[in-house]
Every structure is written in C-alpha cells, then in structure tokens.
C-alpha cells in the first residue's frame, strides 16, 4: 500500500463511526458510494425552488455549530450558517483575523474552549494542510469536525454540491464527460470534485490547464490532461471553471490576465466545442473577464446559481447526518 492509499484509509476510519455513518467530513477521498448517494438524496430533499420558503426542521435543536474560518469566505460560511439555523441549531461565528491566524497548538486550545462551551460541530476553513485531521483526532467523541476548505487539498462540501448540481442537470454520472478547467494545480475544489466524481463512477474526467497550472503527475490519476480548451472541452457534458488561486502563487508565477483570458477564458465561442446541452459551473468567486466571460457566467447554460442554492442543501444534509441520533454501541 503506498503512503497516499494508507493516508486515505486512515482518514476514512477517522471520519466514520464504527457503524459506517459519518462522524467528521474532512475529505471525500475513499468515502463509500452509498454514503455519498445518501447525502445527495438527503440534500435533494432540502432543495426548494427560489421564492418558496426554505425547509425548516428541528433536527439540530439544542445543538451548537461553530464556524471557525481562518481564510476568507462568503458563500461557504453563510451557507453553513443558514444550513445550521434551518435545522434549528444555534450558531457562533468566530472572526479570526488573517494576520493573527491561529494554528498548531493554539488551534487546539480554541477547539477545547469551544468544546467546553458545548459546541457540537466545528466547521473549519484553514490554509494549512492537516489541521482538520489533527483537530478531529483530539475532540470528544460527540463532537464533529467539518471541513469548509483545507489549503489546496480538500473542500468536501463543495465536491458534494458540485455532484448534486451535475445530478440535477444530467440525471446520471455514468457516460458523462466532465472537464475541470483552469488553475487545477492550486485548487481544493478540483481535488474534491475529482474524488467525488471518481466514487460516483464518472469515467471521462478531464483536466484542462496551462502547463504551469497542471497538477503533478502523481495526482488526478485516470484523468486525461489537456493544455488547450478546444481539445479539453470537445464533447464535454459539464465544464467546471476554476479561479486562479492568486493567494497560493508567488507574484512571478501569476499569469497575465489578458493573455490568460485569450487562451483559457470561457467564451460562448469556446463553449461551442462542448455538447450543445453542456452546463457550466464555477465555485465562485468568479473573475469575470479572466477565466470566464460574463455572457457565459450569466448565460442559459450556467448552473452557477444552482451551485450556490445546492450549497445550503448539502450542508444541511451533512449536519443532519453527523448529528443524527445514534444508538449506544
Ligand atoms: C472556493 C474555495 O474557497 O476553495 N470557493 C468556494 O468555497 N466556493 C474556490 C475559490 O476560492 O476559488
């Protein structure tokens, strides 16, 4: 077993209760397909058309959820908060200044403090790898750790909402061509999408990026690699665009915005290489005019606003799953 496989196995045992239900959500890598499908089904039951009242339940009544974000976030933080509130939980948001980012030992002190304050679920976004797993290894048995983004490696609830969006539009995962386009190298969204689509059985997964933004060859096994949009989008059913992760690059590595748009920006003309019914996704925040043209982002094939709506539903499903009443083993 290579070190990657054993790491994935170790995470998986840490993430699941002995009965196979979800305790923490740190990565989608290696999660059983049935568990992922159950989460997607549950999330779908929370989706309502815009204009209708969102669903409300008491599944988390008496529980407390803490949002602990040491990196900026709009959608993910707000949707975790709304998800927890719609399930009846109390929510606390910890404002952590980027300049005094807590990490290592002091992160654990914060976690123990929250635990003493009867926090049941800690939603953590952090720029460093390994923080979520380290915290999960130390919390009391009744506490769940949910990742809201870990460095460039994982963003599991984004992966789930992306899968739900594809399922709603395409109704299947087999026989689908999905192209993940842009700064794949630095993207946790791409990595979680890769894991979830693999588990769900997507066989034609492509990554499309300029050579400098391609991941190392030991990652994204089984994906075809394309350095031009024309070849990468050919016949694609789903086009997932990514933001250039400036915060993870040195100034000298940053591509020139105009040149990038001219080669890798998704315009209606470029999208014509994909299938006529292809959908376009983007996790946001979007850089309009750099990785995507506004005509596409706001156009009829864009599923970007569905992704945002699905984000709350998926986070509700994950919260309900980890806080489900459990028999004493
Ligand atoms: C993404 C993230 O933070 O990883 N945003 C999000 O959560 N929707 C993608 C990004 O920042 O580009």
Short mmCIF file of C-alpha atoms and ligand atoms in Angstrom, two decimals:
data_model
loop_
_atom_site.label_atom_id
_atom_site.label_comp_id
_atom_site.label_asym_id
_atom_site.label_seq_id
_atom_site.Cartn_x
_atom_site.Cartn_y
_atom_site.Cartn_z
CA UNK A 1 0.00 0.00 0.00
CA UNK A 2 1.55 3.34 -0.95
CA UNK A 3 1.56 6.23 1.50
CA UNK A 4 -1.31 8.02 -0.31
CA UNK A 5 -3.59 4.97 -0.06
CA UNK A 6 -2.76 4.41 3.58
CA UNK A 7 -3.36 8.09 4.33
CA UNK A 8 -6.76 7.89 2.64
CA UNK A 9 -7.60 4.73 4.63
CA UNK A 10 -6.54 6.34 7.88
CA UNK A 11 -8.74 9.38 7.17
CA UNK A 12 -11.65 7.17 6.28
CA UNK A 13 -11.59 5.24 9.53
CA UNK A 14 -11.28 8.52 11.38
CA UNK A 15 -14.22 10.03 9.51
CA UNK A 16 -16.70 7.21 10.03
CA UNK A 17 -18.36 5.79 13.15
CA UNK A 18 -17.88 2.03 13.61
CA UNK A 19 -21.39 1.53 12.11
CA UNK A 20 -20.27 3.25 8.89
CA UNK A 21 -22.16 6.51 9.42
CA UNK A 22 -20.39 9.85 9.05
CA UNK A 23 -18.71 11.41 12.08
CA UNK A 24 -16.38 14.02 10.55
CA UNK A 25 -16.12 15.29 6.99
CA UNK A 26 -12.54 16.13 6.08
CA UNK A 27 -12.15 14.57 2.66
CA UNK A 28 -14.34 12.78 0.13
CA UNK A 29 -11.44 10.53 -0.83
CA UNK A 30 -12.37 6.93 -0.18
CA UNK A 31 -15.88 7.60 1.19
CA UNK A 32 -18.29 4.79 0.29
CA UNK A 33 -20.50 5.47 -2.71
CA UNK A 34 -23.64 4.61 -0.74
CA UNK A 35 -22.85 7.21 1.90
CA UNK A 36 -22.27 9.88 -0.76
CA UNK A 37 -25.52 8.95 -2.51
CA UNK A 38 -27.39 9.08 0.80
CA UNK A 39 -26.03 12.60 1.43
CA UNK A 40 -27.02 13.71 -2.08
CA UNK A 41 -30.54 12.27 -1.67
CA UNK A 42 -30.95 13.99 1.66
CA UNK A 43 -29.63 17.26 0.23
CA UNK A 44 -32.07 16.99 -2.68
CA UNK A 45 -34.94 16.72 -0.18
CA UNK A 46 -33.92 20.15 1.18
CA UNK A 47 -33.89 21.89 -2.22
CA UNK A 48 -36.80 24.27 -2.88
CA UNK A 49 -37.49 26.50 -5.88
CA UNK A 50 -36.50 30.12 -5.37
CA UNK A 51 -39.34 32.16 -3.97
CA UNK A 52 -40.62 29.26 -1.87
CA UNK A 53 -39.89 29.15 1.84
CA UNK A 54 -36.72 27.16 2.58
CA UNK A 55 -37.21 23.94 4.55
CA UNK A 56 -37.07 24.14 8.33
CA UNK A 57 -36.52 21.27 10.72
CA UNK A 58 -35.67 20.72 14.38
CA UNK A 59 -33.09 18.01 13.63
CA UNK A 60 -30.35 20.06 15.30
CA UNK A 61 -32.45 21.68 18.04
CA UNK A 62 -30.35 22.17 21.18
CA UNK A 63 -27.12 21.74 19.21
CA UNK A 64 -24.47 24.40 18.63
CA UNK A 65 -22.41 24.84 15.48
CA UNK A 66 -19.26 27.00 15.44
CA UNK A 67 -17.84 28.44 12.23
CA UNK A 68 -14.10 28.85 12.54
CA UNK A 69 -12.70 30.37 9.35
CA UNK A 70 -9.10 31.48 9.13
CA UNK A 71 -9.34 32.15 5.37
CA UNK A 72 -11.85 34.45 3.69
CA UNK A 73 -15.20 33.03 2.63
CA UNK A 74 -18.59 34.35 1.61
CA UNK A 75 -20.76 31.55 0.27
CA UNK A 76 -19.37 28.68 2.27
CA UNK A 77 -19.57 30.44 5.63
CA UNK A 78 -23.01 31.93 5.03
CA UNK A 79 -24.39 28.66 3.73
CA UNK A 80 -23.07 26.66 6.69
CA UNK A 81 -24.69 29.24 8.97
CA UNK A 82 -28.04 29.13 7.14
CA UNK A 83 -27.92 25.34 6.98
CA UNK A 84 -27.38 25.04 10.74
CA UNK A 85 -30.12 27.58 11.51
CA UNK A 86 -32.62 25.91 9.18
CA UNK A 87 -32.08 22.72 11.18
CA UNK A 88 -32.72 24.56 14.46
CA UNK A 89 -29.13 24.81 15.75
CA UNK A 90 -27.52 27.78 17.49
CA UNK A 91 -24.58 29.19 15.51
CA UNK A 92 -21.48 31.08 16.62
CA UNK A 93 -19.09 32.65 14.14
CA UNK A 94 -15.52 33.15 15.24
CA UNK A 95 -13.90 36.06 13.50
CA UNK A 96 -10.28 35.11 13.13
CA UNK A 97 -8.03 37.79 11.72
CA UNK A 98 -5.87 36.56 8.90
CA UNK A 99 -2.92 38.42 10.38
CA UNK A 100 -3.14 36.51 13.64
CA UNK A 101 -4.10 33.19 12.15
CA UNK A 102 -4.23 30.58 14.85
CA UNK A 103 -2.61 27.28 14.14
CA UNK A 104 -0.88 24.26 15.66
CA UNK A 105 -1.11 24.16 19.43
CA UNK A 106 -3.23 27.28 19.78
CA UNK A 107 -5.81 25.95 17.31
CA UNK A 108 -6.27 23.01 19.68
CA UNK A 109 -6.73 25.37 22.63
CA UNK A 110 -9.50 27.13 20.70
CA UNK A 111 -11.10 23.78 19.95
CA UNK A 112 -11.02 22.69 23.60
CA UNK A 113 -12.56 26.02 24.58
CA UNK A 114 -15.40 25.56 22.08
CA UNK A 115 -15.90 22.01 23.28
CA UNK A 116 -16.23 23.24 26.88
CA UNK A 117 -18.83 25.71 25.64
CA UNK A 118 -20.95 22.79 24.40
CA UNK A 119 -20.22 23.28 20.72
CA UNK A 120 -21.16 20.04 18.92
CA UNK A 121 -19.98 20.79 15.38
CA UNK A 122 -16.93 22.80 14.38
CA UNK A 123 -16.80 23.98 10.79
CA UNK A 124 -13.21 24.84 9.95
CA UNK A 125 -11.56 26.54 6.97
CA UNK A 126 -7.80 26.73 7.14
CA UNK A 127 -4.95 27.47 4.76
CA UNK A 128 -2.72 24.81 6.25
CA UNK A 129 -2.91 21.09 5.44
CA UNK A 130 -3.54 18.61 8.21
CA UNK A 131 -5.20 20.97 10.71
CA UNK A 132 -8.65 19.36 10.33
CA UNK A 133 -7.37 15.81 10.85
CA UNK A 134 -5.25 16.88 13.81
CA UNK A 135 -8.22 18.57 15.45
CA UNK A 136 -10.52 15.62 14.70
CA UNK A 137 -8.06 13.31 16.43
CA UNK A 138 -8.40 15.31 19.67
CA UNK A 139 -12.07 16.24 20.07
CA UNK A 140 -14.50 14.48 22.38
CA UNK A 141 -16.48 11.57 20.88
CA UNK A 142 -19.69 13.58 20.48
CA UNK A 143 -18.02 16.44 18.52
CA UNK A 144 -17.87 16.53 14.71
CA UNK A 145 -15.33 18.38 12.59
CA UNK A 146 -16.47 19.53 9.15
CA UNK A 147 -14.03 20.94 6.63
CA UNK A 148 -15.04 24.12 4.87
CA UNK A 149 -11.78 24.07 2.91
CA UNK A 150 -8.28 22.80 3.63
CA UNK A 151 -5.42 24.56 1.83
CA UNK A 152 -5.28 23.32 -1.79
CA UNK A 153 -6.22 19.76 -0.84
CA UNK A 154 -9.90 19.41 0.04
CA UNK A 155 -13.26 21.15 0.04
CA UNK A 156 -15.62 18.23 0.59
CA UNK A 157 -18.96 20.06 0.85
CA UNK A 158 -18.11 21.88 -2.41
CA UNK A 159 -17.47 18.48 -4.02
CA UNK A 160 -20.87 17.27 -2.83
CA UNK A 161 -22.71 20.36 -4.06
CA UNK A 162 -20.97 20.06 -7.40
CA UNK A 163 -22.07 16.42 -7.65
CA UNK A 164 -25.63 17.35 -6.70
CA UNK A 165 -25.68 20.06 -9.38
CA UNK A 166 -24.46 17.63 -12.04
CA UNK A 167 -27.04 15.04 -10.93
CA UNK A 168 -29.89 17.56 -11.12
CA UNK A 169 -28.95 18.65 -14.63
CA UNK A 170 -27.76 15.37 -16.15
CA UNK A 171 -29.58 12.74 -14.10
CA UNK A 172 -26.58 10.39 -14.17
CA UNK A 173 -22.85 10.06 -13.60
CA UNK A 174 -22.05 7.23 -15.97
CA UNK A 175 -21.42 8.09 -19.56
CA UNK A 176 -20.62 11.73 -18.78
CA UNK A 177 -17.62 13.81 -19.84
CA UNK A 178 -16.63 16.35 -17.19
CA UNK A 179 -13.87 18.89 -17.83
CA UNK A 180 -12.26 20.68 -14.88
CA UNK A 181 -10.65 23.81 -16.29
CA UNK A 182 -8.15 26.37 -15.04
CA UNK A 183 -5.87 26.51 -12.03
CA UNK A 184 -6.19 22.81 -11.18
CA UNK A 185 -2.78 22.79 -9.53
CA UNK A 186 -3.78 25.04 -6.63
CA UNK A 187 -7.46 24.11 -6.38
CA UNK A 188 -9.05 22.23 -3.49
CA UNK A 189 -12.33 22.41 -5.42
CA UNK A 190 -10.78 20.41 -8.28
CA UNK A 191 -9.40 17.78 -5.88
CA UNK A 192 -12.71 17.24 -4.11
CA UNK A 193 -14.54 17.15 -7.47
CA UNK A 194 -12.05 14.55 -8.69
CA UNK A 195 -12.67 12.33 -5.66
CA UNK A 196 -16.46 12.60 -5.69
CA UNK A 197 -16.80 12.02 -9.43
CA UNK A 198 -14.47 9.03 -9.19
CA UNK A 199 -16.52 7.47 -6.40
CA UNK A 200 -19.72 8.13 -8.36
CA UNK A 201 -18.37 6.39 -11.43
CA UNK A 202 -17.59 9.19 -13.91
CA UNK A 203 -15.12 7.64 -16.35
CA UNK A 204 -14.41 10.58 -18.70
CA UNK A 205 -12.83 13.10 -16.36
CA UNK A 206 -10.54 15.69 -17.94
CA UNK A 207 -8.31 18.37 -16.54
CA UNK A 208 -7.62 21.36 -18.73
CA UNK A 209 -4.92 23.84 -17.73
CA UNK A 210 -1.88 25.72 -18.96
CA UNK A 211 1.24 23.63 -18.22
CA UNK A 212 2.19 25.85 -15.26
CA UNK A 213 -1.17 25.25 -13.58
CA UNK A 214 -1.31 21.48 -14.16
CA UNK A 215 -1.02 19.32 -11.04
CA UNK A 216 1.90 16.92 -10.58
CA UNK A 217 1.61 13.64 -12.45
CA UNK A 218 1.05 11.59 -9.28
CA UNK A 219 -2.30 13.34 -8.76
CA UNK A 220 -5.58 13.10 -10.70
CA UNK A 221 -4.84 9.57 -11.86
CA UNK A 222 -7.20 8.39 -14.60
CA UNK A 223 -7.97 11.92 -15.87
CA UNK A 224 -6.93 12.91 -19.36
CA UNK A 225 -4.84 16.09 -19.46
CA UNK A 226 -5.36 18.88 -21.97
CA UNK A 227 -3.49 22.10 -22.43
CA UNK A 228 -5.99 23.69 -24.82
CA UNK A 229 -9.65 24.47 -24.23
CA UNK A 230 -10.59 23.20 -27.69
CA UNK A 231 -9.37 19.67 -27.03
CA UNK A 232 -10.43 19.61 -23.36
CA UNK A 233 -13.99 20.78 -24.00
CA UNK A 234 -14.66 18.64 -27.05
CA UNK A 235 -17.93 16.79 -26.45
CA UNK A 236 -17.97 17.67 -22.71
CA UNK A 237 -21.27 17.45 -20.82
CA UNK A 238 -20.07 19.51 -17.87
CA UNK A 239 -17.49 22.32 -17.85
CA UNK A 240 -16.23 23.24 -14.38
CA UNK A 241 -14.29 26.50 -14.38
CA UNK A 242 -11.84 27.41 -11.60
CA UNK A 243 -10.49 30.69 -10.27
CA UNK A 244 -6.77 31.41 -10.46
CA UNK A 245 -5.73 30.97 -6.82
CA UNK A 246 -3.54 34.05 -6.60
CA UNK A 247 -3.13 33.61 -2.86
CA UNK A 248 -1.30 30.34 -3.45
CA UNK A 249 1.15 31.69 -6.05
CA UNK A 250 4.22 33.85 -5.99
CA UNK A 251 3.85 37.15 -7.90
CA UNK A 252 6.19 35.91 -10.65
CA UNK A 253 4.01 32.84 -11.29
CA UNK A 254 0.83 34.84 -11.88
CA UNK A 255 -0.37 34.60 -15.46
CA UNK A 256 -1.11 37.83 -17.29
CA UNK A 257 -4.90 38.32 -17.05
CA UNK A 258 -5.47 39.35 -20.68
CA UNK A 259 -3.29 36.61 -22.07
CA UNK A 260 -4.99 34.06 -19.82
CA UNK A 261 -8.46 35.13 -20.98
CA UNK A 262 -7.35 34.99 -24.61
CA UNK A 263 -6.24 31.37 -24.22
CA UNK A 264 -8.20 29.85 -21.35
CA UNK A 265 -11.14 32.18 -20.77
CA UNK A 266 -14.51 30.52 -21.36
CA UNK A 267 -16.42 32.49 -24.00
CA UNK A 268 -19.59 31.45 -25.87
CA UNK A 269 -17.40 30.63 -28.91
CA UNK A 270 -15.13 28.32 -26.92
CA UNK A 271 -18.08 26.68 -25.19
CA UNK A 272 -19.31 25.65 -28.64
CA UNK A 273 -16.72 22.82 -28.55
CA UNK A 274 -18.70 21.19 -25.71
CA UNK A 275 -22.02 19.39 -26.21
CA UNK A 276 -24.94 21.68 -27.06
CA UNK A 277 -26.59 20.81 -23.74
CA UNK A 278 -23.38 21.17 -21.68
CA UNK A 279 -23.66 23.01 -18.38
CA UNK A 280 -21.10 25.46 -17.00
CA UNK A 281 -20.13 25.51 -13.33
CA UNK A 282 -17.88 27.71 -11.19
CA UNK A 283 -17.42 27.54 -7.40
CA UNK A 284 -17.05 31.34 -7.20
CA UNK A 285 -15.69 33.88 -6.51
CA UNK A 286 -15.52 34.45 -10.28
CA UNK A 287 -13.03 36.62 -12.07
CA UNK A 288 -15.17 37.77 -14.96
CA UNK A 289 -13.05 38.51 -17.99
CA UNK A 290 -10.19 36.33 -16.72
CA UNK A 291 -11.39 32.71 -16.51
CA UNK A 292 -14.96 33.26 -17.66
CA UNK A 293 -16.87 35.76 -19.82
CA UNK A 294 -19.98 37.33 -18.30
CA UNK A 295 -22.09 36.07 -21.25
CA UNK A 296 -21.29 32.54 -20.16
CA UNK A 297 -21.46 33.09 -16.40
CA UNK A 298 -24.92 34.65 -16.69
CA UNK A 299 -26.00 32.70 -19.78
CA UNK A 300 -28.59 29.96 -20.23
CA UNK A 301 -26.13 27.13 -19.76
CA UNK A 302 -24.78 28.41 -16.48
CA UNK A 303 -25.54 26.27 -13.41
CA UNK A 304 -23.54 28.59 -11.15
CA UNK A 305 -26.53 29.90 -9.19
CA UNK A 306 -27.84 26.36 -8.72
CA UNK A 307 -24.50 25.50 -7.15
CA UNK A 308 -24.97 28.25 -4.57
CA UNK A 309 -28.52 27.09 -3.77
CA UNK A 310 -27.33 23.50 -3.51
CA UNK A 311 -24.59 24.55 -1.10
CA UNK A 312 -27.09 25.16 1.70
CA UNK A 313 -28.94 21.89 0.99
CA UNK A 314 -25.73 19.84 1.01
CA UNK A 315 -24.50 21.43 4.24
CA UNK A 316 -27.88 20.73 5.85
CA UNK A 317 -27.57 17.10 4.78
CA UNK A 318 -24.06 16.79 6.21
CA UNK A 319 -25.03 18.45 9.51
CA UNK A 320 -28.12 16.25 9.85
CA UNK A 321 -26.06 13.14 9.09
CA UNK A 322 -23.30 13.82 11.64
CA UNK A 323 -25.78 14.87 14.33
CA UNK A 324 -28.27 12.04 13.72
CA UNK A 325 -29.28 10.32 16.96
CA UNK A 326 -27.17 7.20 17.38
CA UNK A 327 -27.75 4.08 19.41
CA UNK A 328 -25.22 3.27 22.12
CA UNK A 329 -22.90 0.64 20.57
C1 LIG B 1 -13.59 28.18 -3.39
C2 LIG B 1 -12.63 27.97 -2.27
O1 LIG B 1 -12.58 28.72 -1.31
O2 LIG B 1 -11.92 27.00 -2.35
N1 LIG B 1 -14.67 28.97 -3.11
C3 LIG B 1 -15.75 28.40 -2.51
O3 LIG B 1 -15.66 27.85 -1.42
N2 LIG B 1 -16.90 28.43 -3.17
C4 LIG B 1 -12.96 28.44 -4.67
C5 LIG B 1 -12.09 29.64 -4.79
O4 LIG B 1 -11.78 30.32 -3.83
O5 LIG B 1 -11.67 29.87 -5.92
#
